[in-house]
XYZ file of C-alpha atoms in Angstrom:
563
model
C -35.301 -29.387 -11.930
C -34.080 -26.633 -9.585
C -34.316 -23.610 -11.688
C -36.276 -20.696 -10.813
C -36.350 -19.386 -14.150
C -35.287 -21.276 -16.903
C -33.329 -19.950 -20.082
C -34.888 -20.831 -23.156
C -34.146 -24.036 -24.922
C -30.673 -24.173 -26.707
C -31.637 -27.178 -28.838
C -32.118 -25.056 -31.784
C -29.281 -23.181 -31.502
C -27.205 -25.899 -31.823
C -28.936 -27.360 -35.225
C -26.132 -27.046 -38.361
C -23.640 -25.945 -35.798
C -19.993 -27.867 -37.619
C -17.986 -28.823 -34.392
C -19.126 -31.368 -31.703
C -20.646 -29.991 -28.564
C -20.035 -31.129 -25.318
C -22.715 -31.698 -23.473
C -23.537 -29.467 -20.358
C -20.466 -27.239 -21.555
C -20.643 -23.605 -21.847
C -17.905 -20.596 -22.140
C -18.328 -17.328 -20.370
C -17.033 -14.457 -22.078
C -17.442 -10.868 -22.413
C -17.836 -10.245 -18.690
C -15.281 -8.767 -15.926
C -14.481 -12.198 -13.821
C -13.916 -11.238 -9.790
C -12.517 -14.507 -9.201
C -11.633 -13.650 -5.565
C -8.672 -15.451 -5.936
C -4.977 -14.255 -6.438
C -3.017 -13.687 -9.346
C -4.117 -12.107 -13.133
C -7.768 -11.836 -13.579
C -9.095 -14.070 -16.632
C -11.677 -12.821 -19.112
C -12.982 -16.126 -19.930
C -14.596 -19.277 -17.773
C -15.442 -22.989 -19.012
C -17.950 -25.095 -17.260
C -18.328 -28.441 -17.641
C -21.078 -30.923 -16.067
C -21.816 -28.089 -13.520
C -17.684 -26.984 -12.480
C -15.445 -24.771 -13.353
C -12.712 -26.776 -15.465
C -10.743 -23.869 -17.050
C -9.867 -20.060 -16.543
C -8.348 -18.103 -19.307
C -8.896 -15.646 -22.261
C -11.855 -15.870 -24.354
C -9.044 -17.083 -27.477
C -7.212 -19.705 -25.668
C -10.275 -21.307 -24.152
C -12.490 -20.794 -27.597
C -9.331 -22.511 -29.014
C -9.627 -25.468 -26.959
C -12.731 -26.256 -27.318
C -13.950 -25.658 -30.720
C -18.012 -25.601 -30.693
C -18.749 -24.747 -27.251
C -21.827 -23.259 -26.166
C -20.886 -19.230 -25.670
C -22.762 -17.424 -22.950
C -21.711 -13.586 -24.091
C -21.970 -11.380 -20.741
C -20.423 -7.766 -22.372
C -20.864 -5.134 -19.906
C -21.784 -7.111 -16.906
C -19.819 -8.414 -13.844
C -19.302 -12.050 -12.553
C -18.845 -13.018 -9.038
C -18.649 -15.957 -7.169
C -21.957 -17.136 -5.428
C -22.674 -14.993 -2.272
C -22.383 -17.297 0.745
C -25.085 -15.899 3.537
C -23.420 -17.604 6.590
C -26.009 -16.909 9.042
C -29.592 -16.839 8.404
C -33.276 -18.076 9.330
C -34.217 -18.933 5.748
C -37.608 -20.554 7.236
C -38.624 -17.323 9.113
C -38.163 -15.505 5.986
C -40.343 -17.808 3.637
C -42.768 -17.255 6.543
C -43.009 -13.698 6.122
C -45.804 -14.095 3.815
C -48.145 -15.612 6.605
C -46.881 -12.926 9.392
C -47.894 -9.178 9.400
C -44.612 -7.019 8.633
C -43.704 -4.846 11.493
C -40.389 -3.721 10.233
C -39.913 0.297 10.588
C -43.089 0.418 13.580
C -42.126 3.028 15.618
C -44.833 3.088 18.400
C -47.369 0.337 19.701
C -50.279 2.480 17.329
C -47.935 2.225 14.632
C -48.450 -1.840 15.011
C -52.002 -1.728 15.390
C -52.203 0.240 11.988
C -50.111 -2.141 10.583
C -52.244 -5.202 11.777
C -55.674 -3.827 10.562
C -54.436 -2.959 7.207
C -52.751 -6.501 6.428
C -55.111 -8.489 8.385
C -58.609 -6.669 8.093
C -61.249 -9.562 8.291
C -59.812 -12.222 10.990
C -62.457 -14.299 12.277
C -62.659 -14.157 15.697
C -60.441 -16.673 17.815
C -57.915 -17.284 15.024
C -54.212 -16.229 15.846
C -52.370 -12.962 14.486
C -48.599 -13.385 13.854
C -46.420 -10.705 13.028
C -42.630 -9.970 13.355
C -40.333 -7.028 13.121
C -40.603 -4.801 15.782
C -37.436 -3.240 17.017
C -36.818 -4.484 20.286
C -33.648 -1.896 20.519
C -35.764 1.067 19.769
C -39.113 0.023 21.624
C -36.621 -0.572 24.672
C -36.455 3.415 24.938
C -40.236 3.739 24.714
C -41.096 4.305 27.965
C -43.063 2.117 30.606
C -42.188 -0.639 32.482
C -38.509 -1.922 31.639
C -38.676 0.780 29.214
C -41.047 -0.865 26.812
C -44.401 0.536 26.294
C -47.598 -2.072 27.023
C -49.924 -3.849 24.643
C -53.233 -2.473 25.772
C -53.736 -0.961 22.593
C -53.417 -4.065 20.439
C -55.579 -5.638 23.129
C -58.649 -3.124 22.189
C -58.010 -3.432 18.729
C -58.371 -6.828 18.647
C -60.344 -8.098 21.793
C -61.271 -11.408 20.048
C -57.925 -12.296 18.589
C -54.495 -13.503 20.427
C -52.107 -11.587 18.954
C -48.343 -12.844 19.299
C -45.803 -10.529 17.684
C -42.013 -11.537 17.073
C -39.004 -8.579 17.516
C -36.381 -7.766 15.064
C -33.892 -9.758 16.442
C -35.780 -12.450 18.158
C -35.160 -11.433 21.683
C -38.473 -9.930 22.770
C -42.462 -10.672 21.689
C -45.560 -8.685 22.360
C -48.788 -10.062 23.030
C -51.725 -8.685 23.668
C -54.204 -9.867 26.643
C -56.160 -12.724 24.696
C -52.717 -14.238 23.585
C -51.635 -13.677 27.262
C -54.724 -15.843 28.227
C -54.207 -18.510 25.939
C -50.575 -18.937 27.235
C -51.668 -18.776 30.915
C -49.760 -15.506 31.773
C -50.988 -13.234 34.643
C -49.748 -12.047 37.921
C -49.086 -15.265 39.549
C -46.754 -16.537 36.371
C -43.336 -17.007 37.726
C -40.277 -15.749 35.306
C -39.062 -18.742 33.551
C -35.204 -19.115 34.208
C -33.255 -17.028 31.716
C -36.511 -15.015 30.672
C -38.395 -11.921 31.928
C -42.381 -11.155 32.241
C -42.523 -7.250 32.214
C -45.168 -6.358 34.931
C -46.911 -3.176 35.481
C -47.301 -1.730 39.375
C -50.113 -4.227 39.900
C -47.971 -6.847 38.999
C -49.909 -8.078 35.543
C -47.735 -8.619 32.297
C -47.574 -5.488 30.152
C -47.401 -8.016 27.367
C -43.598 -7.878 26.970
C -41.464 -11.092 27.168
C -38.149 -11.092 26.793
C -35.388 -13.920 25.726
C -36.610 -17.023 26.972
C -39.943 -15.953 28.362
C -41.199 -15.797 25.011
C -41.379 -19.537 24.780
C -44.178 -19.386 27.230
C -46.183 -17.468 24.317
C -45.234 -19.204 21.316
C -45.572 -22.973 22.900
C -49.475 -22.156 22.635
C -48.924 -20.515 18.968
C -50.252 -23.479 16.477
C -47.468 -25.137 14.669
C -46.883 -25.713 10.980
C -47.189 -29.149 9.405
C -44.170 -30.392 7.562
C -45.363 -29.333 4.193
C -45.816 -25.873 5.477
C -42.230 -25.859 7.013
C -40.926 -26.832 3.727
C -42.849 -24.674 1.466
C -41.769 -21.742 3.776
C -38.147 -22.943 3.413
C -38.399 -23.010 -0.604
C -40.161 -19.520 -0.440
C -36.953 -18.203 1.430
C -34.411 -19.626 -0.356
C -35.689 -18.467 -3.647
C -35.861 -15.050 -2.323
C -32.544 -15.294 -1.730
C -31.459 -16.779 -4.899
C -33.040 -13.925 -6.937
C -30.793 -12.091 -4.612
C -27.730 -13.602 -5.727
C -27.578 -15.978 -2.812
C -26.244 -19.339 -3.615
C -25.112 -20.770 -0.613
C -26.516 -20.189 3.234
C -25.520 -21.300 6.622
C -29.114 -22.153 8.719
C -28.552 -20.762 12.047
C -30.498 -22.978 14.698
C -32.164 -26.037 13.442
C -34.791 -27.648 14.794
C -35.898 -31.078 14.564
C -38.856 -30.238 12.458
C -36.365 -28.322 10.369
C -34.028 -30.906 9.912
C -37.002 -33.124 8.646
C -38.166 -30.588 6.224
C -34.319 -29.787 4.971
C -33.515 -33.233 3.994
C -36.822 -33.853 2.393
C -36.043 -31.137 0.032
C -32.860 -32.196 -0.565
C -33.689 -35.853 -1.276
C -36.564 -34.463 -3.367
C -33.519 -32.158 -4.993
C -35.485 -29.183 -4.334
C -33.305 -27.012 -2.979
C -32.488 -23.912 -5.133
C -29.216 -23.224 -3.421
C -26.762 -24.520 -1.063
C -27.417 -25.036 2.728
C -24.564 -25.784 5.662
C -27.062 -26.538 8.694
C -26.087 -25.195 12.031
C -28.301 -27.307 14.545
C -29.930 -25.644 17.885
C -27.308 -26.500 20.534
C -29.807 -25.486 23.304
C -31.797 -28.537 22.536
C -30.116 -31.165 24.521
C -32.369 -33.900 22.770
C -31.560 -32.807 19.587
C -27.688 -32.648 20.012
C -28.069 -36.082 21.925
C -28.925 -37.757 18.804
C -26.769 -36.038 16.311
C -23.527 -36.501 18.618
C -24.735 -40.586 18.089
C -24.907 -39.800 14.593
C -22.022 -37.479 13.511
C -22.438 -34.748 10.602
C -23.901 -34.781 7.673
C -21.376 -34.525 4.774
C -23.223 -34.196 1.164
C -20.247 -34.899 -1.497
C -22.605 -32.682 -3.818
C -22.688 -30.001 -1.034
C -26.774 -29.547 -1.323
C -27.281 -29.895 2.563
C -24.607 -30.454 4.741
C -24.968 -30.112 8.611
C -22.031 -30.088 10.504
C -22.414 -26.735 13.177
C -23.695 -26.249 16.372
C -25.557 -22.917 16.827
C -25.939 -22.287 20.638
C -27.592 -18.701 21.875
C -25.775 -17.778 24.933
C -26.574 -14.377 25.737
C -29.435 -11.783 24.734
C -29.040 -8.594 22.482
C -27.701 -4.968 23.127
C -31.256 -3.404 22.145
C -33.399 -5.336 24.446
C -30.446 -4.896 27.341
C -30.212 -8.622 27.991
C -26.518 -9.309 26.548
C -24.267 -9.802 28.866
C -22.414 -6.709 30.141
C -19.039 -6.618 32.156
C -20.427 -3.272 33.596
C -23.644 -1.693 33.985
C -25.232 -0.601 30.847
C -24.808 3.199 30.281
C -28.331 4.022 29.738
C -31.435 2.594 32.129
C -29.053 0.547 33.755
C -32.161 -0.670 36.417
C -34.296 -1.624 33.347
C -31.262 -4.150 32.107
C -31.921 -7.559 32.452
C -28.451 -9.586 31.014
C -29.447 -12.976 30.419
C -27.578 -16.382 30.236
C -29.892 -18.442 27.579
C -27.811 -21.598 28.272
C -25.840 -22.455 31.470
C -22.184 -21.987 31.056
C -21.172 -25.476 32.007
C -23.883 -26.797 29.054
C -21.764 -24.619 26.376
C -18.633 -26.245 27.884
C -19.992 -29.967 27.445
C -20.997 -29.168 23.870
C -18.022 -27.757 23.495
C -16.395 -30.997 24.629
C -18.688 -33.234 22.486
C -18.163 -30.932 19.117
C -14.337 -31.465 19.304
C -15.170 -35.331 19.773
C -17.653 -35.647 17.332
C -16.238 -33.679 14.377
C -19.060 -30.521 14.576
C -18.289 -27.098 14.534
C -19.340 -24.616 17.395
C -20.977 -21.296 16.810
C -22.241 -19.416 19.679
C -24.224 -16.463 19.879
C -22.670 -13.491 21.952
C -23.149 -10.161 21.925
C -21.803 -8.517 25.376
C -18.353 -7.899 26.239
C -18.965 -10.276 29.123
C -20.448 -12.934 27.069
C -18.005 -12.920 24.326
C -15.473 -12.988 27.115
C -16.560 -16.184 28.741
C -17.092 -17.739 25.371
C -13.989 -17.358 24.397
C -12.525 -18.719 27.443
C -14.962 -21.709 27.027
C -13.206 -22.218 23.386
C -9.828 -21.504 24.583
C -10.077 -24.785 26.963
C -11.931 -26.913 24.464
C -9.239 -26.242 21.550
C -6.135 -26.583 23.580
C -3.518 -28.692 21.863
C -4.010 -32.945 22.288
C -1.461 -34.972 23.531
C 0.779 -34.983 20.570
C 0.530 -30.869 20.480
C -2.037 -30.807 17.836
C -5.120 -28.089 17.406
C -7.956 -29.393 15.195
C -8.590 -27.602 11.843
C -11.675 -26.437 14.197
C -13.140 -23.041 12.532
C -15.120 -22.590 15.570
C -17.110 -19.422 15.567
C -18.646 -16.563 17.487
C -21.926 -15.159 15.787
C -21.955 -11.307 16.353
C -18.865 -10.440 18.425
C -20.540 -7.271 18.887
C -18.742 -5.798 22.047
C -15.744 -7.301 22.975
C -12.828 -6.432 25.824
C -9.497 -5.077 24.706
C -7.931 -8.361 24.199
C -10.555 -9.942 22.483
C -9.114 -9.872 18.969
C -5.983 -10.898 20.104
C -7.161 -14.027 21.921
C -9.415 -14.810 18.540
C -6.601 -14.502 16.291
C -4.624 -16.582 18.177
C -6.701 -19.698 18.135
C -8.062 -18.746 14.793
C -11.996 -18.435 16.115
C -14.261 -16.611 13.548
C -15.977 -13.865 14.143
C -19.540 -13.927 12.199
C -20.560 -10.147 11.903
C -23.460 -8.563 10.337
C -22.674 -5.192 8.818
C -26.949 -4.383 8.656
C -26.589 -4.623 12.517
C -24.031 -2.085 12.944
C -26.426 0.375 11.122
C -29.329 -0.719 12.425
C -27.901 -0.270 16.036
C -26.327 2.686 15.036
C -29.131 5.200 16.517
C -28.700 3.820 20.086
C -26.085 1.686 20.439
C -23.650 3.948 22.045
C -26.225 5.030 24.247
C -26.294 1.507 25.452
C -22.780 0.937 26.187
C -21.029 4.488 26.151
C -18.276 6.428 24.575
C -15.519 4.169 26.288
C -17.033 0.759 24.975
C -18.483 1.550 21.581
C -14.859 2.005 20.573
C -14.535 -1.890 20.910
C -18.042 -2.626 19.281
C -18.918 -3.512 15.694
C -14.977 -3.699 15.378
C -14.652 -5.260 11.724
C -11.404 -3.383 10.977
C -9.641 -3.535 14.284
C -10.321 -7.524 14.085
C -9.121 -8.054 10.654
C -5.849 -5.871 11.336
C -5.421 -8.305 14.244
C -5.113 -11.105 12.148
C -9.107 -12.243 13.175
C -10.952 -14.548 10.291
C -13.814 -12.406 9.437
C -17.240 -13.798 7.942
C -20.004 -11.237 6.725
C -23.732 -12.066 6.798
C -27.136 -10.910 7.011
C -29.027 -12.762 10.293
C -32.122 -12.413 8.200
C -34.876 -11.794 8.280
C -35.141 -8.093 9.673
C -32.537 -5.757 8.734
C -32.160 -5.521 4.882
C -30.176 -8.346 3.731
C -29.506 -8.406 0.151
C -26.003 -9.228 -0.744
C -25.312 -5.393 -2.458
C -27.049 -4.135 0.784
C -24.276 -5.845 3.189
C -21.793 -4.919 1.040
C -22.841 -0.869 1.122
C -23.060 -1.359 4.991
C -19.527 -2.944 5.455
C -17.685 -0.530 3.041
C -19.262 2.865 3.785
C -20.758 2.218 7.513
C -23.688 3.943 6.504
C -27.268 3.417 6.013
C -29.131 3.041 2.828
C -30.320 6.394 3.025
C -26.228 7.495 3.029
C -26.644 8.534 6.897
C -24.927 9.518 8.666
C -22.528 11.737 6.679
C -19.048 10.183 6.506
C -20.200 6.879 8.480
C -20.830 5.671 11.756
C -17.134 4.929 13.252
C -16.273 4.802 9.644
C -12.641 3.925 10.416
C -14.195 0.059 11.387
C -15.420 -0.142 7.619
C -13.353 -2.599 5.238
C -12.649 -1.964 1.833
C -14.470 -3.506 -1.289
C -12.620 -6.635 -1.845
C -11.997 -7.460 1.834
C -15.522 -7.207 2.522
C -16.861 -9.090 -0.744
C -14.550 -12.265 0.138
C -16.112 -12.097 3.846
C -19.240 -12.777 1.814
C -17.927 -15.459 -0.471
C -14.415 -17.236 -0.089
C -14.355 -16.738 3.942
C -17.853 -17.880 4.108
C -17.296 -21.144 1.919
C -14.093 -21.724 4.536
C -16.257 -21.333 7.749
C -18.368 -24.491 6.614
C -15.405 -26.536 5.468
C -16.278 -25.751 1.840
C -13.383 -23.947 0.464
C -12.396 -26.621 -1.814
C -15.407 -26.728 -3.728
C -17.154 -23.210 -3.203
C -16.532 -19.166 -2.705
C -14.502 -18.365 -5.408
C -14.069 -18.858 -9.472
C -11.334 -21.501 -9.493
C -10.831 -24.558 -11.573
C -12.518 -27.747 -9.792
C -14.920 -25.595 -7.749
C -18.561 -25.693 -8.443
C -19.851 -23.105 -10.854
C -21.818 -21.098 -8.645
C -21.771 -17.498 -9.933
C -23.592 -14.193 -9.899
C -24.300 -11.818 -13.083
C -24.129 -8.794 -11.836
C -25.368 -5.184 -13.806
C -22.001 -3.230 -12.607
C -18.871 -4.141 -10.716
C -19.278 -3.907 -7.026
C -15.483 -2.880 -6.612
C -15.648 0.213 -8.584
C -19.332 1.005 -8.707
C -20.444 4.779 -7.719
C -23.603 3.280 -5.663
C -23.336 -0.328 -4.793
C -27.330 -0.726 -3.660
C -28.515 0.185 -7.345
C -26.102 -2.928 -8.646
C -28.822 -5.216 -9.566
C -28.523 -9.237 -10.209
C -28.930 -10.288 -13.791
C -28.762 -13.647 -13.449
C -27.681 -16.902 -10.944
C -25.878 -19.987 -11.479
C -25.709 -22.921 -9.323
C -23.693 -25.952 -10.364
C -23.272 -24.659 -14.092
C -27.529 -24.319 -14.257
C -28.951 -20.959 -14.617
C -31.639 -20.615 -11.716
C -32.312 -16.356 -12.142
C -33.149 -14.855 -15.147
C -32.400 -16.317 -18.739
C -29.033 -15.157 -20.910
C -28.947 -15.567 -24.341
C -26.585 -18.186 -25.263
C -25.245 -18.486 -28.945
C -23.108 -20.956 -30.384
C -19.434 -20.649 -31.324
């Protein structure tokens, strides 16, 4: 049973009904239906066996289907299930065992959070946290722009402390954790990573990009039961917010095993499209041998390759063509994988039917990846270009010709409205007035014909769909700042933004024939909202009243009555 909250039994309601009831059949009436398809808006939707079989007026569908069970949603709005097309759901589900550091401003704030949330940790046990903003902390002063972790060492001398950053491009560790990891003045920087050091050469406790592996390789691993529990917890949270399908970005081997086990037991509450960790050569060799996983029921498909290429803008590790505008000496632009390895992955992806999805933040990083795509997606001997749907994840800062090149090749820009708002306090400082005009450029991309998908990249920034929609259409934070929006000309309108969160997300996973809109023959995945997101005065105030996946109510009961 996939339901999270099961509606009351309707068997009693059927007693005495004069007409024959079609099993697993219901008619949705009363709601405003936003189908995301072209054409007149229907007023009723008929569902049978988990799929939408007809859309039209209430009168005509009731006349053709006497005795059907009615779900009256008068006053509500129904939208297609949201496709969050770039997530890290295991990390979301693991938040229960991590100290929440979102919003901290200083190392002293971190210490206060750790003490508050982990007051009685036995000596020697690890303390794990997540959420300090590497972009904000990079301006806090100290070696490389970052503060030292001395205060954490003083507060927790007997516990190793490992703290992941908000976007995954930095880590903090106290002295006990550095000792467990064997990191000291003699430890060389690993390729693609940096150990920040003081004047004495000793590690300050801040590790950037691939140097984090030195720390997290010694943090105790979760077992498969724990991973499965974290995945289910994360998916359940997302379902409650109106997400019915996710694209899991960067599956490790143990994640694949956990997702497969949950799918085989029918325990995935919502749908998953998996993107494998392309930086893991051994994992990719196995999957190139076996080929993609295509589930005809669309509960678990694995057909993408997520590659981490450069770093992040906040930590000054993204690859930029010209120096950073602020503290260029503190910048450490990083390629987390060699470009020739990306090239080989692309060649194998095309041969074996996988989709490429490469993380690129800086203008040089995006340019390198676009050039690689242009080579790998060149027409074949017959002059044909495959239906590749390859993606660039983030595409934050780009060169002037990027949009034209992406549109010509049909490369999808996978973008996060929350990142623009989260980065808005410091992004212009990093790249300067000229380059910021080519950053977070949603409207520019759309006008050039670039396919766009909007997603959350959770956990980290606010990720619920109505929050994402708010960021996309207003370019303001949840508190409404800055007034008038941050570079508001790059906002998209409400319908286009919602399409980027539904139809376009399904298309990006080759699932547009079955998901992403309310249309005949597609799965009955839909969300019941308290208000219309296309007209509501304040989008974040809209709440989710119910969620259906394959016609089954999984979040919040509704009242059913027989016709």
